[in-house]
Structures are given as structure tokens and as C-alpha cells.
Amino acid sequence: MSAKMKMKSTATRKAQARSKAIRVSSAKPLLTDVRALILEARQRVAQTVNAGLTLLYWQIGDRIRQDILKDKRAEYGAEIVQSLTGQLTAEFGRGFAEKNLRRMMQFAEVFPDPQIVAALLRQLGWTHFTMLIPIQDRLKRDFYAEMCRMERWSTRTLRQKLDSMLYERTALSKKPDLLIRQELDALRESDTLTPDLVFQDPYVLDFLGLNGVYSEKDLESALLREIERFLLELGTGFAFVERQKRITLDSDDYYMDLLFFHRRLRRLVVIELKLGDFKPADSGQVELYLRWLDRHERQPGEEPPLAIILCAGKKRETVEYLDLGRSGIHVAEYLTELPPRELLRERFHRAIARTRARLENPKEEL
């Protein structure tokens, strides 16, 4: 083959290679779009199937309970469930074993309103419900169900919230039952979120890895380094705005440790970090920040700013006498090490009982 022909052949191969590369390159966006459509469709189908099965389980549980309650005999209930189990498993498989049928009955018992179940099904799957069913306290169960619906928690997130005793750490849990029910009903009916549903005490910051002696700057830096996990602990809706925001008054500079914005509350939220116990002077400083933000940073349509003072410890009577809730200030402890669950549970229950007693008898001496 002559040199001229070789050159022509080489040029042809290069042109073909370029053409192929162009076709592959142009096909990539198409492939990406088609794959996205397929995956989205699969997810929708899976969600639809999950919702349909969950509704079926509720209907089965409700129907069995109706039959058993008519007779009002425990032994009859046991017999009917065993008989039904044998017939259903023979035809439909192990999914309708006695244990599962009893769980369906519990499902219908603890969530008796079909309209509420239908609303929850938009975000909660059967696994969510199996985690909620064992909760004995109805208010606590409804809190997790509604927060799960509104904040779209995965089953993993729900498990983390349950394990960390989120409900017991909210300000809501420390209110009388009637007020808790009112706030949960507002959340269910109109997605009305209040600071008492959002703010916690204490905040668990064991993921920071802080040991020994550390400064407020170390704590702040660690929180920003682990901002994703910190936001998860704060709860859905918080967006980080600024660190060490400076304000100037009468030629004096002041610095806010951390500034966030809560999208659902539509409020700026200052987080002030304190290494030691809470002191009354801390609230005066933070109240100054809130007044400045309200005047200079609050946008039309936003609610007044709030603040969280995160401290290593707090004296109950001092905080209660100051009544800082009126000023939009929430004082909370932080834990850099998570204590044993039983110790934590006992501590929360004491705090809840103490606060409820104070709210129900405000004139009694603290």
C-alpha cells in the first residue's frame, strides 16, 4: 500500500473515531435522562405498593378487631386469629402468620382513625408503623408519627430519633397533656410548627469527639466541622447562615457564635455557646442580639428571631424565674458524651414531671 493510501486510511479511521466519540457523548445526556425516568417510576411504584399494602394491613386488623369485639370473649379472639392464620397462610403465604395478624390488629387499635392513617401513608411505610405501634404513650406516638410525616424521616432517622429520646427532650413533652394535644392537632391539621416542637434539651453532641479541656472556640469549630450531623441533631428545617456575626453598637463590637434560619418557623435562630453553667448575664447578652436582628435583619414575612443558649449545665430555678420563653430564648444543655439510656430516661422523666407540676401550679413556690 502506498504512503498516500496509508495516510488516507489513517485519516478515515480518525474521522470514524471522532464520529463515534461524538455519538457517545451526545448519547450520555439521553441515557442519564432515561435512567432518571426509570428510577423515578420505580420509586413511585414502590411507594404506591407500600402504601397499598400498609392500608390493607390496617383494614385487615380493623376487620378482625370488629369481629372479636362483637363477641367480647378473649378465648374467641384467640381462636379466630389462629383459624384465620391457617387459612390465609395456606393461600397467601407466611406474610399472614399469627404474629403478623396480631400486629395488624395493634395497628388498627393504636391508629383507629382511617383518615389519619391515610394522611400518614403519604410519607410513612409499614416499617415506620411497626416502629411506632409499640409506643404506649399516645401523645408520644402521635408526636413521632406527625414529625415523621412532616419532616419525611426515613426509617433509619426515625430509629435514631427514638433511640435518642427526642420526644422527652422537646419542650413540648414538658407541657400538660391538654396543651400537647392541641399542638399535635394543629401540626396534623395545618402543619403548624411551634418552637416547642423544634427546640430540645439537652442536645446530644457526642459525635464531636471533644475530650478533656476545650474552649468555646474549640466547641464552635467542632460543630462547624460536623455541621451535617449538628443540623441533624437540631432537626429538619435549620439552615446555617453565618459564624461569628458581628454587630456594632456605640462603637462596641459584639459577635454571635452561630446564626441559623429555620425555614418552617420562618425565624432567624441564634445559637450561643457557653462552656460553663448558664448565668443570668448570658440571657441579657442574647436578648441584645435578638433585638438587633429583629430591627436590622428580619425580613418581611418572617417571625421574630429566637435564640438557643447551649451550655454545659443550668440551674433549674434560675432559668425558671427568668421566664426566658417570653423573650424567645431557650436554654439547653449539651452532652458531649451520651450517658446510659436508663439514666437519661430517668433524668428526662424527672424534668418532665417537675416542669408540668410548675405549669399546673404556677403560684406555688418553686
Short mmCIF file of C-alpha atoms in Angstrom, two decimals:
data_model
loop_
_atom_site.label_atom_id
_atom_site.label_comp_id
_atom_site.label_asym_id
_atom_site.label_seq_id
_atom_site.Cartn_x
_atom_site.Cartn_y
_atom_site.Cartn_z
CA MET A 1 0.00 0.00 0.00
CA SER A 2 1.36 3.40 -0.94
CA ALA A 3 2.14 6.07 1.60
CA LYS A 4 -0.68 8.18 0.21
CA MET A 5 -3.23 5.42 0.70
CA LYS A 6 -1.97 4.75 4.24
CA MET A 7 -2.42 8.40 5.12
CA LYS A 8 -5.93 8.35 3.70
CA SER A 9 -6.81 5.18 5.63
CA THR A 10 -5.46 6.67 8.87
CA ALA A 11 -7.46 9.86 8.35
CA THR A 12 -10.61 7.82 7.72
CA ARG A 13 -10.15 5.85 10.97
CA LYS A 14 -9.60 9.05 12.92
CA ALA A 15 -12.74 10.58 11.42
CA GLN A 16 -14.74 7.47 12.29
CA ALA A 17 -13.36 7.51 15.85
CA ARG A 18 -14.29 11.20 16.23
CA SER A 19 -17.79 10.49 14.91
CA LYS A 20 -18.24 7.61 17.33
CA ALA A 21 -17.00 9.74 20.23
CA ILE A 22 -19.48 12.47 19.29
CA ARG A 23 -22.35 9.95 19.15
CA VAL A 24 -21.39 8.50 22.56
CA SER A 25 -21.03 11.98 24.04
CA SER A 26 -24.41 13.09 22.70
CA ALA A 27 -26.00 9.88 23.97
CA LYS A 28 -24.85 10.45 27.59
CA PRO A 29 -27.45 13.14 28.44
CA LEU A 30 -30.12 10.97 26.84
CA LEU A 31 -29.05 7.93 28.86
CA THR A 32 -28.96 9.97 32.05
CA ASP A 33 -32.46 11.33 31.48
CA VAL A 34 -33.94 7.94 30.59
CA ARG A 35 -32.32 6.25 33.60
CA ALA A 36 -33.70 9.00 35.86
CA LEU A 37 -37.20 8.45 34.45
CA ILE A 38 -36.97 4.71 35.05
CA LEU A 39 -35.66 5.09 38.60
CA GLU A 40 -38.30 7.69 39.48
CA ALA A 41 -41.04 5.46 38.10
CA ARG A 42 -39.73 2.51 40.10
CA GLN A 43 -39.70 4.59 43.27
CA ARG A 44 -43.27 5.79 42.67
CA VAL A 45 -44.44 2.24 42.04
CA ALA A 46 -42.66 1.01 45.19
CA GLN A 47 -44.23 3.80 47.25
CA THR A 48 -47.66 3.06 45.82
CA VAL A 49 -47.31 -0.66 46.54
CA ASN A 50 -46.04 0.03 50.07
CA ALA A 51 -48.91 2.42 50.78
CA GLY A 52 -51.41 -0.07 49.36
CA LEU A 53 -50.08 -2.93 51.48
CA THR A 54 -49.98 -0.79 54.61
CA LEU A 55 -53.58 0.28 54.08
CA LEU A 56 -54.51 -3.38 53.50
CA TYR A 57 -52.85 -4.34 56.80
CA TRP A 58 -54.84 -1.65 58.62
CA GLN A 59 -58.10 -2.82 57.00
CA ILE A 60 -57.39 -6.46 57.93
CA GLY A 61 -56.56 -5.50 61.52
CA ASP A 62 -59.65 -3.32 61.79
CA ARG A 63 -61.92 -6.05 60.37
CA ILE A 64 -60.59 -8.72 62.75
CA ARG A 65 -60.98 -6.39 65.73
CA GLN A 66 -64.59 -5.65 64.78
CA ASP A 67 -65.38 -9.36 64.74
CA ILE A 68 -63.63 -10.06 68.04
CA LEU A 69 -65.08 -7.02 69.83
CA LYS A 70 -68.59 -8.08 68.90
CA ASP A 71 -68.16 -11.32 70.84
CA LYS A 72 -66.22 -9.74 73.74
CA ARG A 73 -64.56 -13.05 74.64
CA ALA A 74 -60.75 -13.29 74.80
CA GLU A 75 -60.78 -17.02 74.09
CA TYR A 76 -62.91 -16.45 71.00
CA GLY A 77 -60.40 -13.86 69.78
CA ALA A 78 -57.51 -16.29 70.13
CA GLU A 79 -59.44 -19.00 68.31
CA ILE A 80 -60.49 -16.77 65.42
CA VAL A 81 -56.96 -15.45 64.87
CA GLN A 82 -55.48 -18.96 64.87
CA SER A 83 -58.14 -20.23 62.49
CA LEU A 84 -57.72 -17.26 60.17
CA THR A 85 -53.94 -17.63 60.22
CA GLY A 86 -54.15 -21.24 58.99
CA GLN A 87 -56.45 -20.40 56.13
CA LEU A 88 -54.62 -17.25 54.99
CA THR A 89 -51.11 -18.71 55.14
CA ALA A 90 -52.26 -21.71 53.14
CA GLU A 91 -53.50 -19.42 50.38
CA PHE A 92 -51.30 -16.31 50.59
CA GLY A 93 -48.12 -17.36 52.39
CA ARG A 94 -46.27 -16.60 55.62
CA GLY A 95 -46.99 -12.87 55.49
CA PHE A 96 -50.27 -13.60 57.27
CA ALA A 97 -48.90 -15.65 60.15
CA GLU A 98 -50.47 -15.19 63.58
CA LYS A 99 -47.76 -12.76 64.75
CA ASN A 100 -48.34 -10.55 61.72
CA LEU A 101 -52.12 -10.62 62.08
CA ARG A 102 -51.82 -9.53 65.70
CA ARG A 103 -49.55 -6.69 64.64
CA MET A 104 -52.19 -5.60 62.10
CA MET A 105 -54.77 -5.64 64.88
CA GLN A 106 -52.49 -3.50 67.04
CA PHE A 107 -52.03 -1.15 64.08
CA ALA A 108 -55.80 -0.62 63.80
CA GLU A 109 -56.07 -0.28 67.58
CA VAL A 110 -53.45 2.45 68.08
CA PHE A 111 -54.34 4.28 64.85
CA PRO A 112 -58.16 3.92 64.86
CA ASP A 113 -58.94 6.87 62.55
CA PRO A 114 -58.74 5.85 58.85
CA GLN A 115 -58.39 9.47 57.73
CA ILE A 116 -55.31 9.97 59.90
CA VAL A 117 -53.85 6.72 58.60
CA ALA A 118 -54.47 7.83 55.01
CA ALA A 119 -52.67 11.14 55.65
CA LEU A 120 -49.70 9.39 57.26
CA LEU A 121 -49.43 6.90 54.39
CA ARG A 122 -48.20 9.66 52.09
CA GLN A 123 -44.85 9.59 53.89
CA LEU A 124 -44.82 6.57 56.24
CA GLY A 125 -44.40 2.98 55.18
CA TRP A 126 -45.22 -0.23 57.02
CA THR A 127 -41.77 -0.34 58.65
CA HIS A 128 -42.38 3.14 60.11
CA PHE A 129 -45.64 1.96 61.63
CA THR A 130 -44.09 -1.21 63.11
CA MET A 131 -41.67 1.08 64.98
CA LEU A 132 -44.49 3.35 66.23
CA ILE A 133 -47.02 0.68 67.24
CA PRO A 134 -45.14 -0.45 70.42
CA ILE A 135 -45.11 3.11 71.87
CA GLN A 136 -47.60 3.05 74.76
CA ASP A 137 -47.94 6.82 75.28
CA ARG A 138 -50.42 8.05 72.67
CA LEU A 139 -49.14 11.64 72.72
CA LYS A 140 -45.58 10.44 72.26
CA ARG A 141 -46.63 8.10 69.44
CA ASP A 142 -48.58 10.86 67.67
CA PHE A 143 -45.61 13.22 68.01
CA TYR A 144 -43.27 10.81 66.22
CA ALA A 145 -45.89 9.97 63.57
CA GLU A 146 -46.62 13.60 62.70
CA MET A 147 -42.99 14.75 62.78
CA CYS A 148 -42.08 11.75 60.64
CA ARG A 149 -44.77 12.73 58.14
CA MET A 150 -43.89 16.40 58.01
CA GLU A 151 -40.09 16.06 58.00
CA ARG A 152 -40.11 12.91 55.82
CA TRP A 153 -37.91 10.83 58.08
CA SER A 154 -36.50 7.61 56.74
CA THR A 155 -36.90 4.52 58.94
CA ARG A 156 -33.25 4.93 59.93
CA THR A 157 -33.82 8.52 61.02
CA LEU A 158 -36.94 7.52 62.94
CA ARG A 159 -34.94 4.86 64.77
CA GLN A 160 -32.25 7.43 65.65
CA LYS A 161 -34.89 9.85 66.98
CA LEU A 162 -36.49 7.10 69.07
CA ASP A 163 -33.17 5.89 70.44
CA SER A 164 -32.09 9.43 71.39
CA MET A 165 -35.47 10.02 73.13
CA LEU A 166 -36.25 13.08 71.05
CA TYR A 167 -39.79 13.48 72.40
CA GLU A 168 -38.61 13.60 76.01
CA ARG A 169 -36.04 16.24 75.03
CA THR A 170 -38.56 18.63 73.44
CA ALA A 171 -40.14 21.49 75.35
CA LEU A 172 -43.48 20.09 74.20
CA SER A 173 -43.19 16.95 76.36
CA LYS A 174 -42.97 19.07 79.50
CA LYS A 175 -46.37 20.70 78.94
CA PRO A 176 -49.70 19.44 80.34
CA ASP A 177 -51.33 16.75 78.19
CA LEU A 178 -54.12 19.04 77.01
CA LEU A 179 -51.65 21.58 75.58
CA ILE A 180 -49.60 18.82 73.96
CA ARG A 181 -52.73 17.50 72.26
CA GLN A 182 -53.61 20.98 70.99
CA GLU A 183 -50.18 21.47 69.42
CA LEU A 184 -50.18 18.00 67.86
CA ASP A 185 -53.67 18.57 66.42
CA ALA A 186 -52.51 21.87 64.90
CA LEU A 187 -49.48 20.11 63.45
CA ARG A 188 -51.70 17.39 61.95
CA GLU A 189 -54.38 19.68 60.58
CA SER A 190 -52.38 22.62 59.27
CA ASP A 191 -48.67 21.71 59.58
CA THR A 192 -48.34 24.40 62.26
CA LEU A 193 -44.88 24.03 63.77
CA THR A 194 -44.03 25.76 67.04
CA PRO A 195 -40.65 26.30 68.74
CA ASP A 196 -41.69 23.84 71.47
CA LEU A 197 -41.83 21.10 68.82
CA VAL A 198 -38.40 22.05 67.49
CA PHE A 199 -36.19 23.04 70.43
CA GLN A 200 -34.67 20.34 72.62
CA ASP A 201 -32.96 20.00 75.98
CA PRO A 202 -30.40 18.54 76.12
CA TYR A 203 -28.76 18.38 72.71
CA VAL A 204 -26.62 15.29 72.23
CA LEU A 205 -23.26 16.27 70.69
CA ASP A 206 -21.35 13.04 71.30
CA PHE A 207 -20.29 12.99 67.63
CA LEU A 208 -17.93 15.95 68.19
CA GLY A 209 -15.24 13.83 69.84
CA LEU A 210 -14.39 16.51 72.41
CA ASN A 211 -12.39 15.16 75.33
CA GLY A 212 -10.63 16.78 78.27
CA VAL A 213 -10.35 20.55 78.39
CA TYR A 214 -11.60 22.58 75.42
CA SER A 215 -12.58 26.19 74.75
CA GLU A 216 -15.73 27.75 73.34
CA LYS A 217 -13.82 28.26 70.09
CA ASP A 218 -12.96 24.54 70.02
CA LEU A 219 -16.64 23.71 70.54
CA GLU A 220 -17.72 26.10 67.79
CA SER A 221 -15.10 24.78 65.36
CA ALA A 222 -16.10 21.19 66.11
CA LEU A 223 -19.77 21.99 65.45
CA LEU A 224 -18.94 23.58 62.10
CA ARG A 225 -16.64 20.70 61.20
CA GLU A 226 -19.52 18.32 61.84
CA ILE A 227 -22.20 20.71 60.57
CA GLU A 228 -24.19 17.99 58.79
CA ARG A 229 -24.54 15.91 61.95
CA PHE A 230 -25.19 19.03 64.03
CA LEU A 231 -28.03 20.02 61.69
CA LEU A 232 -29.44 16.51 62.02
CA GLU A 233 -29.39 16.86 65.82
CA LEU A 234 -31.01 20.30 65.62
CA GLY A 235 -33.77 18.90 63.43
CA THR A 236 -35.10 19.36 59.92
CA GLY A 237 -35.55 22.93 58.73
CA PHE A 238 -32.39 24.57 60.09
CA ALA A 239 -30.11 26.26 57.55
CA PHE A 240 -26.69 27.63 58.53
CA VAL A 241 -26.32 31.37 57.89
CA GLU A 242 -23.18 32.75 59.49
CA ARG A 243 -20.45 32.22 62.07
CA GLN A 244 -19.30 34.96 64.45
CA LYS A 245 -21.70 37.54 63.02
CA ARG A 246 -20.54 40.96 64.11
CA ILE A 247 -22.83 43.73 65.27
CA THR A 248 -21.69 47.18 66.37
CA LEU A 249 -23.43 49.29 68.97
CA ASP A 250 -21.99 52.55 70.35
CA SER A 251 -18.63 51.68 68.75
CA ASP A 252 -18.55 48.33 70.61
CA ASP A 253 -18.37 45.10 68.62
CA TYR A 254 -20.33 42.00 69.61
CA TYR A 255 -20.17 38.58 67.97
CA MET A 256 -22.90 35.97 67.73
CA ASP A 257 -21.44 32.47 67.83
CA LEU A 258 -23.71 30.81 65.23
CA LEU A 259 -26.64 32.10 63.24
CA PHE A 260 -29.21 29.82 61.59
CA PHE A 261 -32.53 30.24 59.83
CA HIS A 262 -35.42 27.84 60.37
CA ARG A 263 -37.41 27.56 57.17
CA ARG A 264 -40.67 26.26 58.61
CA LEU A 265 -40.70 28.57 61.61
CA ARG A 266 -39.51 31.39 59.31
CA ARG A 267 -37.25 32.74 62.02
CA LEU A 268 -33.59 33.53 62.47
CA VAL A 269 -32.15 31.45 65.30
CA VAL A 270 -29.05 32.50 67.26
CA ILE A 271 -27.07 29.74 68.97
CA GLU A 272 -24.82 30.99 71.74
CA LEU A 273 -22.27 28.55 73.18
CA LYS A 274 -21.26 28.52 76.85
CA LEU A 275 -18.72 26.15 78.38
CA GLY A 276 -19.89 26.54 81.97
CA ASP A 277 -23.26 26.70 83.67
CA PHE A 278 -25.88 29.15 82.45
CA LYS A 279 -25.74 32.57 84.11
CA PRO A 280 -28.43 35.28 84.07
CA ALA A 281 -26.00 37.67 82.34
CA ASP A 282 -25.94 35.28 79.36
CA SER A 283 -29.61 35.96 78.65
CA GLY A 284 -29.08 39.73 78.66
CA GLN A 285 -26.38 39.42 76.01
CA VAL A 286 -28.53 37.16 73.84
CA GLU A 287 -31.58 39.38 74.24
CA LEU A 288 -29.49 42.22 72.82
CA TYR A 289 -28.68 40.07 69.79
CA LEU A 290 -32.35 39.27 69.25
CA ARG A 291 -33.39 42.91 69.38
CA TRP A 292 -30.67 43.85 66.88
CA LEU A 293 -31.63 41.04 64.48
CA ASP A 294 -35.29 41.97 64.75
CA ARG A 295 -34.53 45.55 63.78
CA HIS A 296 -31.83 45.05 61.14
CA GLU A 297 -32.03 41.50 59.72
CA ARG A 298 -35.64 40.37 59.96
CA GLN A 299 -37.27 40.27 56.52
CA PRO A 300 -40.93 40.89 55.63
CA GLY A 301 -42.99 37.78 56.32
CA GLU A 302 -40.58 36.44 58.94
CA GLU A 303 -41.41 35.88 62.60
CA PRO A 304 -39.30 37.44 65.40
CA PRO A 305 -35.85 35.84 65.90
CA LEU A 306 -35.26 33.19 68.55
CA ALA A 307 -32.18 32.05 70.44
CA ILE A 308 -30.76 28.88 71.95
CA ILE A 309 -28.19 29.20 74.71
CA LEU A 310 -26.25 25.93 74.68
CA CYS A 311 -24.44 25.47 77.97
CA ALA A 312 -22.67 22.69 79.83
CA GLY A 313 -25.16 22.93 82.69
CA LYS A 314 -28.03 25.01 84.01
CA LYS A 315 -29.67 25.64 87.35
CA ARG A 316 -33.37 24.89 87.09
CA GLU A 317 -34.69 27.56 89.44
CA THR A 318 -32.57 30.29 87.88
CA VAL A 319 -33.88 29.52 84.40
CA GLU A 320 -37.50 29.21 85.57
CA TYR A 321 -37.50 32.51 87.46
CA LEU A 322 -36.15 34.37 84.44
CA ASP A 323 -39.05 33.06 82.28
CA LEU A 324 -36.92 33.46 79.16
CA GLY A 325 -39.55 31.92 76.88
CA ARG A 326 -41.27 35.31 76.78
CA SER A 327 -38.14 36.76 75.19
CA GLY A 328 -37.76 33.94 72.69
CA ILE A 329 -34.74 32.44 74.48
CA HIS A 330 -34.38 28.70 75.04
CA VAL A 331 -31.71 27.48 77.47
CA ALA A 332 -30.50 23.94 76.85
CA GLU A 333 -27.65 21.75 77.99
CA TYR A 334 -25.38 19.88 75.60
CA LEU A 335 -23.92 16.45 76.21
CA THR A 336 -20.58 15.58 74.64
CA GLU A 337 -20.94 12.04 75.95
CA LEU A 338 -24.20 10.10 75.90
CA PRO A 339 -24.98 8.64 79.36
CA PRO A 340 -26.60 5.21 79.77
CA ARG A 341 -30.14 5.14 78.34
CA GLU A 342 -31.83 4.31 81.66
CA LEU A 343 -30.07 7.19 83.42
CA LEU A 344 -31.08 9.52 80.61
CA ARG A 345 -34.68 8.28 80.72
CA GLU A 346 -34.89 8.84 84.50
CA ARG A 347 -33.46 12.33 84.14
CA PHE A 348 -35.95 13.27 81.41
CA HIS A 349 -38.92 11.90 83.33
CA ARG A 350 -37.94 13.90 86.42
CA ALA A 351 -37.60 17.06 84.33
CA ILE A 352 -40.96 16.48 82.64
CA ALA A 353 -42.76 15.85 85.95
CA ARG A 354 -41.14 18.89 87.57
CA THR A 355 -41.99 21.26 84.72
CA ARG A 356 -45.56 20.00 84.39
CA ALA A 357 -46.10 20.47 88.11
CA ARG A 358 -44.84 24.04 87.87
CA LEU A 359 -47.10 24.80 84.88
CA GLU A 360 -50.14 23.31 86.57
CA ASN A 361 -49.44 25.14 89.88
CA PRO A 362 -47.77 28.42 88.84
CA LYS A 363 -48.48 30.14 92.16
CA GLU A 364 -46.71 27.57 94.25
CA GLU A 365 -43.20 28.37 95.36
CA LEU A 366 -40.53 26.84 93.14
#
